[in-house]
């Protein structure tokens, strides 16, 4: 029954795509892609960015037992979701645990009035919530912290995302590895030492070790990405936080940014 | 039909009553009276449950239905009679259905609860509808116990030779009150409708309800859905007339076998949008098991809130609410996962990091406060700061090494301290020294692998004998 419906959805999605191609609009290029704002990475992706209305997977989320710092992956996915919602729309974030911190996310452009949080007790509830969210065209993106999912479940998410044009972002534990999924891209995000600033011993701009592990129709890549915060100028009374932007600090051919990083990450 | 201690008869059926067995009789006497008496242990809890279910079922006649004592159900049927073709027809319908269930019942409709109670229990008829102002005449011949008196008061009246209710009104009230307190006078007033008596309904009664009865029971999902849609339309037009929106919905299906099925849904914001309400209900309809079918459906809005008239377009249709689709999504998520699990962050003016965020309903209007842009805050804040072992080079400096959850982190860079003091106005009575002990010095730390943390030291370093202040990890940066 379910499989039958899934098959019908596939067929109807294909029909829509064929119709779009026949209209001369091409495949997904009709909708402007979701860019990171860093030309080096966007240029490496097919269509110049992440396809909207599709499933993307980010590894490096909270592990079951805690342990390594998940802050980088959270921030990366928050920035992506914020960019998806930049021209209107909300973001639904399906949480696995408490602790996501509004002021920190706002610094990555994800304002609190744009963000709806829903907490699910298990992966099943979170996947259900994600799918519901993906069917709501008022949302720009749906983020889901999901530990385990199989190919069929990821395909359902991909179909729901495609059917309603809402971008799905899966945040998975860093250890979630080689399981096949229907996501168009798979990223691994880790922390990287901040940029050294001349004459300043403090913590510099946040840097991300960004690895594009898999990309449908594109090539994998590895970059050192830096988040440049907006100037901390005195607030002009608007009250809003000015979002910063990503910039590639270095392309990493292979090997980690810091010797010993890969070993430590295991 | 037994009661513990000295075993007595608790209740009897009609056949046993005909043989002379009555409640209160000793078990041994009853056995002697009727040798082949069939006995069941009394189960008051199960009886109460069954009665509650019966009261629930009775809400098909009126939303104001309540359990009455241990053996009755009371209904306020004011204005409900016309739905059944008159009060007499309603009573016949009720008794016929109860008989189908094998329930031996007697029913009375009267102006006052007291009169109905008395006639139903002590009147001779199975079904009685008292005419307006007919209570006094109907009650005159009934025993005084029909006034819902305590056994002491009833016995006292009996001893005075006052056996019938009709003999009481002639007596001076002062004399009655002097002898029995207010009990007898009050009972009389309630029975004759001179004193009001509130009826506490079983489920909270609502003013917004729509109702649909079927000649033939319906059990198909399509039929139930169609009926639910009609009920929703009716309810929405009622709500629109009062300029209100539903916050909760309850759909009841009265099945032919006497069971009542409930479908409940909550709404994040008041709504009277037919489509919205219907979608919330429709989700649960397939899971209903209507058995042999339902012959009555009732839709109520147990909670509602004022909702202004929406703008009407030229075509006469209400403009969809701005967050219609979002509202539906939020309601669906909340109904399945719990309303408390769907939320939004809102800035709250506080220096304490854990108090700077308020969790508000997802569609609450945005607040006009904002988080300070300049303060660097982590993306993840541990629900409870976790104690860490930290080694600092100088007493007031950042740590050079710390251990968190079993892993050692060598500090490469650090920012700080940012001193965050507790909000003194939160605790006016606290001593100054105590407050100083709660001052936190926060540091932004980057370890040798580039992971960034938010640590704090609780309280200052004191003179030598004092223990060194403790360190905590509170947040994770990007």
XYZ file of C-alpha atoms in Angstrom:
744
model
C 0.000 0.000 0.000
C 2.674 2.443 1.118
C 5.007 1.255 -1.569
C 2.276 1.676 -4.143
C 1.726 5.247 -3.042
C 5.448 5.948 -3.032
C 5.644 4.631 -6.576
C 2.800 6.862 -7.655
C 4.572 9.811 -6.091
C 7.737 8.973 -7.986
C 5.826 8.755 -11.237
C 4.028 12.049 -10.646
C 7.275 13.747 -9.680
C 8.882 12.453 -12.864
C 5.931 13.678 -14.896
C 6.274 17.125 -13.373
C 9.963 17.140 -14.166
C 9.362 16.034 -17.747
C 6.744 18.736 -18.083
C 9.194 21.311 -16.771
C 11.866 20.159 -19.232
C 9.358 20.252 -22.095
C 8.432 23.789 -21.193
C 12.084 24.536 -21.784
C 12.739 25.504 -18.215
C 15.215 22.744 -17.589
C 15.320 20.662 -14.472
C 15.775 22.437 -11.164
C 17.439 25.503 -12.529
C 14.103 27.326 -12.600
C 14.386 27.930 -8.880
C 17.547 29.799 -7.947
C 19.751 27.426 -5.994
C 20.606 27.775 -2.349
C 24.096 29.228 -2.259
C 26.554 29.266 0.587
C 27.800 32.657 -0.487
C 31.292 31.285 -1.031
C 31.895 31.163 -4.806
C 34.523 28.433 -4.603
C 32.072 25.976 -3.092
C 28.975 27.156 -4.955
C 30.865 26.873 -8.229
C 31.761 23.297 -7.456
C 28.094 22.339 -7.075
C 25.883 21.610 -10.079
C 23.633 24.606 -10.875
C 25.870 26.828 -8.763
C 24.495 25.914 -5.360
C 22.424 23.436 -3.418
C 19.181 22.500 -5.121
C 16.144 23.811 -3.280
C 13.282 21.431 -2.747
C 15.694 18.579 -2.157
C 17.263 16.627 0.649
C 20.772 17.461 1.860
C 22.633 15.677 4.564
C 25.105 17.160 7.041
C 27.211 14.887 9.213
C 28.667 16.159 12.435
C 25.534 16.557 14.473
C 25.137 15.520 18.079
C 26.299 12.007 18.747
C 24.153 9.767 20.896
C 26.573 9.759 23.807
C 27.653 13.381 23.618
C 31.396 13.754 23.300
C 32.681 15.857 20.442
C 31.514 19.412 19.958
C 28.571 19.624 17.565
C 28.560 23.422 17.503
C 30.110 23.710 14.055
C 27.600 21.479 12.297
C 24.720 23.235 14.079
C 26.013 26.613 12.973
C 26.631 25.454 9.394
C 23.128 24.068 9.042
C 21.623 27.136 10.747
C 23.399 29.394 8.265
C 22.153 27.259 5.353
C 18.589 27.328 6.658
C 18.816 31.082 7.220
C 19.973 31.589 3.643
C 17.089 29.417 2.422
C 14.646 31.561 4.391
C 16.280 34.842 3.425
C 13.459 35.894 1.099
C 10.571 34.977 3.358
C 9.392 31.744 4.859
C 10.108 30.019 8.104
C 12.378 27.240 9.217
C 11.112 24.196 11.083
C 13.759 22.585 13.266
C 13.006 19.071 14.506
C 15.062 18.757 17.684
C 16.381 15.657 19.314
C 17.343 17.329 22.574
C 17.276 20.586 24.467
C 20.071 23.085 24.223
C 19.813 24.801 20.865
C 20.494 28.423 21.756
C 18.586 31.203 20.049
C 21.079 34.063 20.425
C 23.850 31.932 18.909
C 21.705 30.921 15.942
C 20.650 34.524 15.407
C 24.302 35.389 14.877
C 24.266 32.987 11.937
C 21.300 34.786 10.443
C 18.561 32.547 11.771
C 16.284 34.991 13.571
C 14.071 33.635 16.333
C 10.822 34.787 14.721
C 11.685 32.724 11.657
C 12.407 29.554 13.556
C 9.786 27.056 14.728
C 11.057 24.320 16.996
C 9.495 20.933 17.424
C 10.847 18.279 19.722
C 10.363 14.625 18.876
C 11.026 11.837 21.331
C 12.609 9.554 18.758
C 13.762 9.369 15.164
C 10.351 8.182 14.036
C 8.593 11.236 15.454
C 11.213 13.580 14.052
C 11.001 12.025 10.597
C 7.230 12.327 10.695
C 7.493 15.980 11.759
C 9.995 16.633 8.974
C 7.709 15.122 6.380
C 4.769 17.168 7.651
C 6.902 20.287 7.504
C 8.075 19.560 3.990
C 4.460 19.542 2.855
C 3.932 23.100 4.075
C 4.878 25.566 1.343
C 5.085 28.399 3.875
C 8.335 26.903 5.128
C 11.601 27.590 3.399
C 13.552 24.795 5.008
C 13.115 21.928 7.422
C 16.007 20.852 9.611
C 15.898 17.446 11.242
C 18.240 15.960 13.810
C 17.945 12.330 12.912
C 20.188 9.575 14.179
C 19.232 6.669 12.008
C 17.305 6.434 8.796
C 17.205 3.996 5.948
C 17.144 4.512 2.216
C 13.351 4.319 2.048
C 12.879 6.982 4.715
C 15.365 9.318 3.066
C 13.598 8.786 -0.248
C 10.284 9.759 1.323
C 11.863 12.982 2.598
C 13.394 13.675 -0.802
C 10.020 13.178 -2.517
C 8.193 15.391 -0.012
C 10.843 18.089 -0.437
C 10.666 17.866 -4.207
C 6.879 17.854 -4.289
C 6.493 21.098 -2.348
C 9.732 22.924 -3.025
C 10.839 22.975 0.608
C 14.507 22.312 1.304
C 15.215 19.452 3.703
C 18.402 19.522 5.758
C 19.283 16.422 7.718
C 21.634 16.820 10.632
C 23.136 13.466 11.433
C 25.721 12.314 13.961
C 29.291 12.562 12.786
C 29.623 8.825 13.037
C 26.725 8.168 10.644
C 28.700 7.005 7.711
C 28.320 4.992 4.639
C 24.594 4.258 4.822
C 23.040 4.945 1.445
C 20.558 7.784 1.327
C 18.563 9.658 -1.258
C 20.135 12.993 -0.315
C 21.540 15.008 -3.215
C 24.572 16.092 -1.206
C 26.325 14.852 1.881
C 28.613 17.086 3.904
C 30.853 16.498 6.852
C 31.437 19.519 9.050
C 34.106 19.775 11.721
C 35.710 22.570 13.665
C 38.959 24.088 12.465
C 41.284 26.427 14.358
C 40.259 30.027 13.957
C 42.106 32.504 11.814
C 45.172 33.981 13.467
C 44.842 37.720 13.789
C 47.943 39.858 13.974
C 48.527 41.176 17.447
C 45.530 39.430 18.955
C 45.741 36.256 20.964
C 41.983 35.749 21.337
C 39.654 33.505 19.419
C 39.299 34.698 15.830
C 36.576 34.211 13.260
C 35.067 30.734 13.391
C 36.404 28.315 10.818
C 34.814 25.152 9.523
C 36.447 22.122 8.013
C 33.906 21.486 5.250
C 34.022 18.259 3.368
C 31.621 17.550 0.524
C 31.572 13.770 0.644
C 29.005 13.081 -2.006
C 27.273 15.211 -4.569
C 24.828 14.008 -7.172
C 26.023 15.333 -10.522
C 29.061 17.026 -9.009
C 32.445 16.319 -7.548
C 33.375 16.019 -3.897
C 35.505 18.719 -2.381
C 37.195 19.856 0.777
C 37.513 23.437 1.973
C 38.387 25.524 4.966
C 35.433 27.845 5.394
C 35.441 30.945 7.523
C 32.460 32.723 8.991
C 33.042 36.454 8.891
C 30.807 38.078 11.406
C 29.118 41.321 10.564
C 30.849 44.382 11.980
C 30.041 44.824 15.603
C 29.201 48.446 14.965
C 26.984 50.102 17.529
C 23.461 49.047 16.800
C 21.593 51.631 14.757
C 18.414 51.008 16.676
C 17.007 48.526 14.179
C 17.382 45.865 16.794
C 18.125 43.104 14.319
C 21.354 41.207 14.162
C 23.293 41.716 11.004
C 24.203 38.371 9.563
C 27.726 37.626 8.559
C 28.864 35.620 5.568
C 30.908 32.586 4.622
C 34.195 32.863 2.796
C 36.562 30.129 1.776
C 39.851 30.525 3.596
C 41.627 27.709 1.806
C 40.880 24.822 -0.483
C 42.100 21.617 1.075
C 43.257 19.230 -1.607
C 43.325 16.322 0.737
C 44.220 15.687 4.301
C 42.964 17.577 7.272
C 43.515 21.238 7.929
C 45.542 20.515 10.991
C 47.847 17.553 11.397
C 46.347 15.108 13.805
C 42.791 16.361 13.304
C 41.618 13.330 11.395
C 43.203 11.034 13.914
C 41.501 12.818 16.779
C 38.177 12.654 15.030
C 38.649 8.987 14.465
C -24.955 -8.739 45.239
C -23.106 -8.959 48.530
C -21.353 -6.537 50.826
C -18.427 -7.346 53.088
C -18.496 -7.531 56.908
C -21.847 -8.980 57.731
C -22.893 -9.886 54.281
C -25.896 -8.034 53.042
C -27.700 -7.703 49.779
C -26.533 -4.553 47.913
C -28.813 -4.621 44.897
C -31.453 -6.864 43.413
C -32.992 -7.436 40.031
C -36.695 -7.452 39.291
C -37.167 -11.204 39.712
C -35.487 -11.213 43.135
C -37.524 -8.199 44.244
C -40.676 -10.068 43.294
C -39.616 -12.871 45.674
C -39.226 -10.380 48.508
C -35.478 -9.930 48.470
C -34.565 -6.284 49.015
C -31.308 -4.338 49.457
C -30.041 -4.356 53.024
C -31.308 -7.863 53.743
C -28.818 -10.197 55.441
C -27.365 -12.704 53.040
C -28.404 -15.653 55.194
C -31.982 -14.374 55.365
C -32.075 -13.915 51.618
C -30.796 -17.472 51.081
C -33.461 -18.757 53.390
C -36.105 -16.771 51.509
C -35.044 -17.900 48.035
C -32.939 -21.081 48.178
C -31.721 -20.872 44.579
C -30.696 -17.173 44.754
C -27.951 -16.279 42.258
C -25.311 -14.111 43.954
C -22.560 -11.852 42.597
C -20.076 -9.896 44.699
C -20.774 -6.170 44.688
C -18.352 -4.112 42.564
C -18.932 -0.440 43.380
C -15.958 0.769 41.324
C -17.136 -1.045 38.221
C -20.649 0.210 38.849
C -19.369 3.782 39.033
C -17.455 3.317 35.782
C -20.491 1.893 34.060
C -22.625 4.750 35.344
C -20.100 7.293 34.113
C -20.159 5.636 30.696
C -23.931 5.751 30.758
C -23.902 9.466 31.621
C -21.497 9.936 28.736
C -23.855 8.086 26.448
C -26.769 10.198 27.702
C -25.043 13.316 26.417
C -26.632 12.397 23.095
C -29.791 13.944 24.498
C -28.237 17.007 26.029
C -24.673 18.204 26.562
C -25.530 18.807 30.232
C -25.383 15.251 31.496
C -24.050 14.261 34.903
C -23.824 11.254 37.186
C -26.325 11.530 40.020
C -25.449 9.630 43.170
C -24.679 5.948 42.840
C -27.605 4.958 40.685
C -28.753 7.860 38.582
C -27.988 10.180 35.704
C -29.310 13.718 35.516
C -29.759 15.686 32.340
C -30.671 19.280 31.721
C -32.846 18.924 28.640
C -33.983 22.547 28.491
C -34.472 23.327 24.824
C -33.499 19.859 23.636
C -36.949 18.299 23.349
C -37.699 19.567 19.854
C -34.781 17.558 18.476
C -36.721 14.400 19.296
C -40.237 15.593 18.653
C -41.192 16.649 22.150
C -40.154 15.737 25.652
C -42.430 12.718 25.862
C -40.973 11.279 22.661
C -37.498 11.978 23.950
C -38.186 10.037 27.125
C -39.650 7.129 25.169
C -36.621 7.081 22.900
C -34.290 7.097 25.908
C -36.092 4.270 27.683
C -36.415 2.164 24.548
C -32.686 2.405 23.907
C -31.827 1.614 27.508
C -34.105 -1.393 27.383
C -32.224 -2.571 24.306
C -29.056 -2.447 26.391
C -30.792 -4.512 29.060
C -30.930 -1.605 31.488
C -34.014 -1.378 33.634
C -34.533 2.346 34.044
C -37.094 4.881 35.114
C -37.097 8.452 33.928
C -38.866 11.666 34.710
C -38.783 15.119 33.214
C -39.757 17.864 35.629
C -39.244 21.578 36.239
C -36.805 21.001 39.046
C -34.133 18.449 39.639
C -35.607 17.608 43.048
C -39.025 16.792 41.632
C -37.576 14.685 38.818
C -35.403 12.815 41.312
C -38.368 12.081 43.584
C -40.804 10.979 40.892
C -38.255 8.841 39.049
C -37.395 6.926 42.213
C -40.671 6.865 44.129
C -43.354 7.485 41.504
C -45.153 4.469 40.155
C -44.605 5.097 36.434
C -41.629 4.090 34.327
C -41.739 7.318 32.342
C -43.268 10.572 33.548
C -43.309 14.058 32.146
C -44.593 16.409 34.823
C -46.589 19.360 33.534
C -45.406 22.867 34.324
C -46.029 23.680 38.003
C -47.227 20.122 38.536
C -44.496 19.241 40.975
C -46.455 19.930 44.171
C -49.342 17.712 43.100
C -47.117 14.920 41.899
C -45.028 14.895 45.047
C -47.852 15.117 47.563
C -48.390 11.363 47.849
C -44.705 10.352 47.794
C -42.840 9.378 50.992
C -40.678 12.040 52.622
C -37.520 10.093 51.734
C -38.097 11.280 48.158
C -36.833 14.698 49.256
C -33.269 13.300 49.278
C -33.127 13.451 53.073
C -30.597 11.759 55.302
C -31.928 8.572 56.944
C -31.928 10.391 60.323
C -34.152 13.217 59.074
C -36.469 10.869 57.199
C -36.791 8.644 60.265
C -37.467 11.663 62.461
C -40.301 12.808 60.212
C -41.721 9.282 60.193
C -41.734 9.224 63.987
C -43.676 12.472 64.008
C -46.229 10.789 61.807
C -45.260 12.824 58.774
C -44.950 10.167 56.081
C -46.023 12.049 52.948
C -44.450 15.055 51.315
C -47.901 16.607 50.956
C -48.105 16.997 54.734
C -45.006 19.138 54.982
C -45.850 22.469 53.280
C -48.615 23.096 55.797
C -46.175 23.008 58.712
C -44.493 26.208 59.942
C -40.968 26.372 58.502
C -39.540 27.641 61.771
C -40.701 24.524 63.600
C -39.245 22.268 60.909
C -35.983 24.136 60.980
C -35.773 23.995 64.741
C -36.169 20.264 64.711
C -34.233 19.165 61.626
C -32.050 22.125 60.734
C -32.312 23.391 57.185
C -32.277 19.974 55.617
C -35.993 19.308 55.320
C -36.941 22.835 54.322
C -34.196 22.957 51.714
C -35.173 19.574 50.314
C -38.732 20.742 49.961
C -37.694 23.977 48.273
C -35.515 22.131 45.797
C -38.216 19.624 44.981
C -40.814 22.317 44.397
C -38.447 24.397 42.306
C -38.365 27.262 44.810
C -34.615 26.963 45.232
C -32.246 26.682 42.283
C -29.892 23.761 42.082
C -26.906 23.827 39.771
C -26.217 20.735 37.749
C -22.558 19.947 37.350
C -22.221 18.447 33.895
C -19.986 15.444 33.393
C -17.766 16.952 30.758
C -17.715 20.736 30.880
C -20.703 21.844 28.876
C -20.192 24.163 25.974
C -22.340 26.579 24.155
C -20.997 25.568 20.761
C -22.203 22.248 19.560
C -23.718 20.754 16.485
C -25.515 17.470 16.223
C -26.475 15.044 13.528
C -28.718 11.988 14.001
C -29.055 9.230 11.422
C -32.076 7.082 10.644
C -29.737 4.209 9.840
C -26.429 3.785 11.681
C -23.401 4.775 9.613
C -20.064 2.995 9.784
C -18.282 3.707 6.506
C -15.364 6.119 6.751
C -16.691 8.136 3.814
C -20.071 8.580 5.507
C -18.521 9.528 8.828
C -16.245 12.011 7.097
C -19.170 13.555 5.259
C -21.143 13.852 8.492
C -18.129 15.354 10.273
C -17.853 17.930 7.515
C -21.486 18.944 7.910
C -21.065 19.200 11.678
C -17.963 21.317 11.189
C -19.859 23.657 8.898
C -22.643 24.040 11.440
C -20.207 24.613 14.280
C -18.252 27.186 12.302
C -21.369 29.163 11.485
C -22.335 29.117 15.183
C -18.863 30.321 16.097
C -18.991 33.002 13.420
C -22.275 34.303 14.779
C -20.661 34.818 18.194
C -17.362 36.026 16.702
C -15.455 33.271 18.389
C -12.957 30.649 17.345
C -12.509 27.139 18.684
C -9.421 26.255 20.704
C -10.431 22.668 21.273
C -12.704 20.322 19.411
C -14.408 17.169 20.442
C -16.275 14.901 18.103
C -18.409 12.170 19.647
C -19.804 9.184 17.871
C -22.637 7.436 19.662
C -22.501 3.852 18.528
C -25.557 1.633 18.364
C -24.056 -0.716 20.925
C -23.960 2.080 23.489
C -20.300 2.925 23.286
C -19.204 6.525 22.771
C -16.123 7.215 20.621
C -14.240 10.464 21.082
C -12.004 12.392 18.730
C -10.242 15.325 20.315
C -8.072 17.972 18.729
C -6.435 21.124 20.032
C -5.688 24.321 18.179
C -2.834 26.696 18.696
C -4.929 29.696 17.839
C -8.679 30.116 17.837
C -10.104 29.212 14.472
C -13.441 28.765 12.781
C -11.997 27.844 9.425
C -13.979 24.835 8.212
C -11.098 23.416 6.233
C -8.682 23.749 9.109
C -10.960 22.152 11.698
C -11.974 19.420 9.306
C -8.373 18.491 8.521
C -7.589 18.217 12.223
C -10.534 15.886 12.743
C -10.120 13.924 9.534
C -6.707 12.741 10.628
C -8.227 10.686 13.444
C -11.316 9.371 11.666
C -9.684 6.345 9.988
C -8.526 5.041 13.380
C -12.062 4.986 14.769
C -13.641 1.600 14.984
C -17.329 2.304 14.598
C -18.348 -1.316 15.058
C -21.987 -1.659 14.050
C -22.113 2.017 13.245
C -23.039 5.301 14.854
C -26.558 6.661 14.973
C -25.630 10.069 16.319
C -22.669 12.388 15.984
C -22.003 15.435 18.107
C -19.328 18.054 17.571
C -18.526 20.464 20.370
C -15.976 23.182 20.965
C -15.190 22.763 24.687
C -12.909 25.792 24.585
C -13.258 28.860 22.449
C -11.869 32.365 22.339
C -13.029 35.621 20.827
C -12.027 35.911 17.187
C -12.818 39.063 15.291
C -14.667 38.904 12.028
C -12.206 38.341 9.234
C -12.067 40.653 6.299
C -14.522 39.670 3.646
C -13.505 39.893 0.023
C -15.833 41.037 -2.726
C -16.639 37.448 -3.551
C -17.924 37.003 -0.026
C -15.248 34.567 1.029
C -13.212 35.101 4.139
C -9.627 35.905 3.357
C -7.364 33.112 4.504
C -5.553 33.981 7.685
C -1.997 35.069 7.135
C -0.552 32.002 8.789
C -3.249 29.560 7.790
C -0.961 26.880 6.437
C 1.581 27.433 9.167
C -1.192 27.284 11.753
C -2.374 23.975 10.389
C 1.141 22.559 10.450
C 1.699 23.724 14.009
C -1.622 22.224 15.114
C -0.882 18.906 13.453
C 2.567 18.735 15.034
C 1.197 19.761 18.414
C -1.662 17.290 18.368
C 0.657 14.401 17.663
C 3.769 15.349 19.618
C 2.208 17.475 22.353
C 1.598 21.215 22.215
C 4.449 21.876 24.645
C 6.886 20.356 22.173
C 6.187 22.902 19.474
C 7.635 26.295 20.293
C 9.684 29.260 19.275
C 12.496 31.204 20.923
C 11.881 34.766 21.934
C 14.430 37.227 23.261
C 14.071 37.991 26.917
C 15.902 40.828 28.564
C 18.273 39.206 30.968
C 22.011 39.085 31.379
C 21.961 35.494 32.480
C 22.477 33.351 29.388
C 19.967 30.705 30.445
C 17.345 33.370 31.042
C 17.934 35.330 27.854
C 15.732 32.958 25.895
C 12.061 32.518 26.459
C 10.184 29.652 24.916
C 6.886 30.909 23.528
C 4.078 29.359 21.463
C 5.179 29.023 17.840
C 2.778 31.575 16.425
C 3.078 34.154 19.177
C 3.579 37.650 17.809
C 7.255 38.619 17.568
C 8.491 40.573 20.561
C 10.139 43.953 20.252
C 13.209 43.089 22.283
C 16.289 41.669 20.621
C 19.460 39.970 21.704
C 22.492 42.178 21.944
C 24.307 41.748 18.665
C 27.718 42.418 20.092
C 27.723 39.633 22.672
C 29.117 36.424 21.282
C 26.910 33.545 22.296
C 27.211 29.817 21.658
C 24.872 27.991 19.292
C 24.367 25.257 21.849
C 23.855 25.885 25.535
C 24.017 22.864 27.809
C 20.745 22.547 29.720
C 22.834 22.417 32.906
C 26.396 23.718 33.148
C 28.700 20.739 33.554
C 31.554 20.833 36.076
C 34.987 20.424 34.502
C 38.490 20.012 35.834
C 40.469 23.020 34.726
C 44.034 24.124 35.253
C 44.658 27.849 35.084
C 48.075 29.445 34.787
C 47.285 32.467 36.913
C 44.437 32.606 39.416
C 42.401 35.095 37.445
C 43.278 33.834 33.968
C 41.687 31.408 31.556
C 42.486 27.718 31.908
C 45.301 26.192 29.909
C 43.963 22.688 30.130
C 40.584 21.235 30.968
C 38.879 17.898 31.028
C 35.244 17.520 29.982
C 33.368 14.230 29.687
C 36.568 12.313 29.983
C 38.425 14.129 27.214
C 41.321 16.480 27.803
C 41.360 19.739 25.859
C 44.468 21.872 25.513
C 43.524 25.519 25.257
C 45.081 27.322 22.311
C 43.265 30.619 22.320
C 40.886 32.336 24.668
C 38.774 35.442 25.023
C 37.531 36.882 28.234
C 36.587 37.144 30.907
C 33.077 38.381 30.430
C 31.705 38.844 33.891
C 28.058 37.975 34.292
C 26.651 38.739 37.693
C 23.387 37.315 38.969
C 20.460 39.646 38.780
C 20.392 41.121 42.265
C 16.789 42.208 41.880
C 15.804 38.567 41.599
C 16.898 37.986 45.164
C 16.600 41.067 47.264
C 17.254 39.234 50.488
C 20.433 37.470 49.427
C 23.610 38.592 51.137
C 26.117 40.536 49.116
C 28.786 37.922 49.711
C 26.497 35.170 48.556
C 25.826 37.084 45.356
C 29.523 37.613 44.779
C 29.942 33.851 45.015
C 27.538 33.423 42.149
C 29.320 35.790 39.810
C 30.507 34.009 36.710
C 33.545 34.851 34.632
C 32.963 33.492 31.144
C 35.772 32.618 28.714
C 35.577 31.724 25.060
C 38.052 28.944 24.542
C 39.451 27.312 21.448
C 41.234 24.016 21.905
C 44.091 22.641 19.864
C 41.692 21.020 17.350
C 39.755 24.210 16.761
C 36.728 23.291 18.867
C 35.298 26.324 20.612
C 33.719 26.215 24.063
C 32.162 28.544 26.575
C 33.539 28.024 30.066
C 33.045 29.916 33.256
C 34.609 30.174 36.631
C 32.153 30.443 39.466
C 33.047 33.112 41.987
C 36.379 34.817 42.656
C 39.570 33.415 44.110
C 39.588 33.932 47.827
C 42.451 34.085 50.324
C 44.605 30.983 50.661
C 42.534 28.722 52.941
C 39.398 29.093 50.817
C 38.889 26.360 48.225
C 39.636 27.414 44.651
C 36.581 28.357 42.615
C 35.088 25.696 40.387
C 34.910 25.676 36.598
C 31.977 24.784 34.398
C 31.389 24.223 30.698
C 28.220 25.933 29.583
C 28.099 26.152 25.815
C 29.477 25.146 22.457
C 30.425 27.653 19.794
C 30.536 27.146 16.062
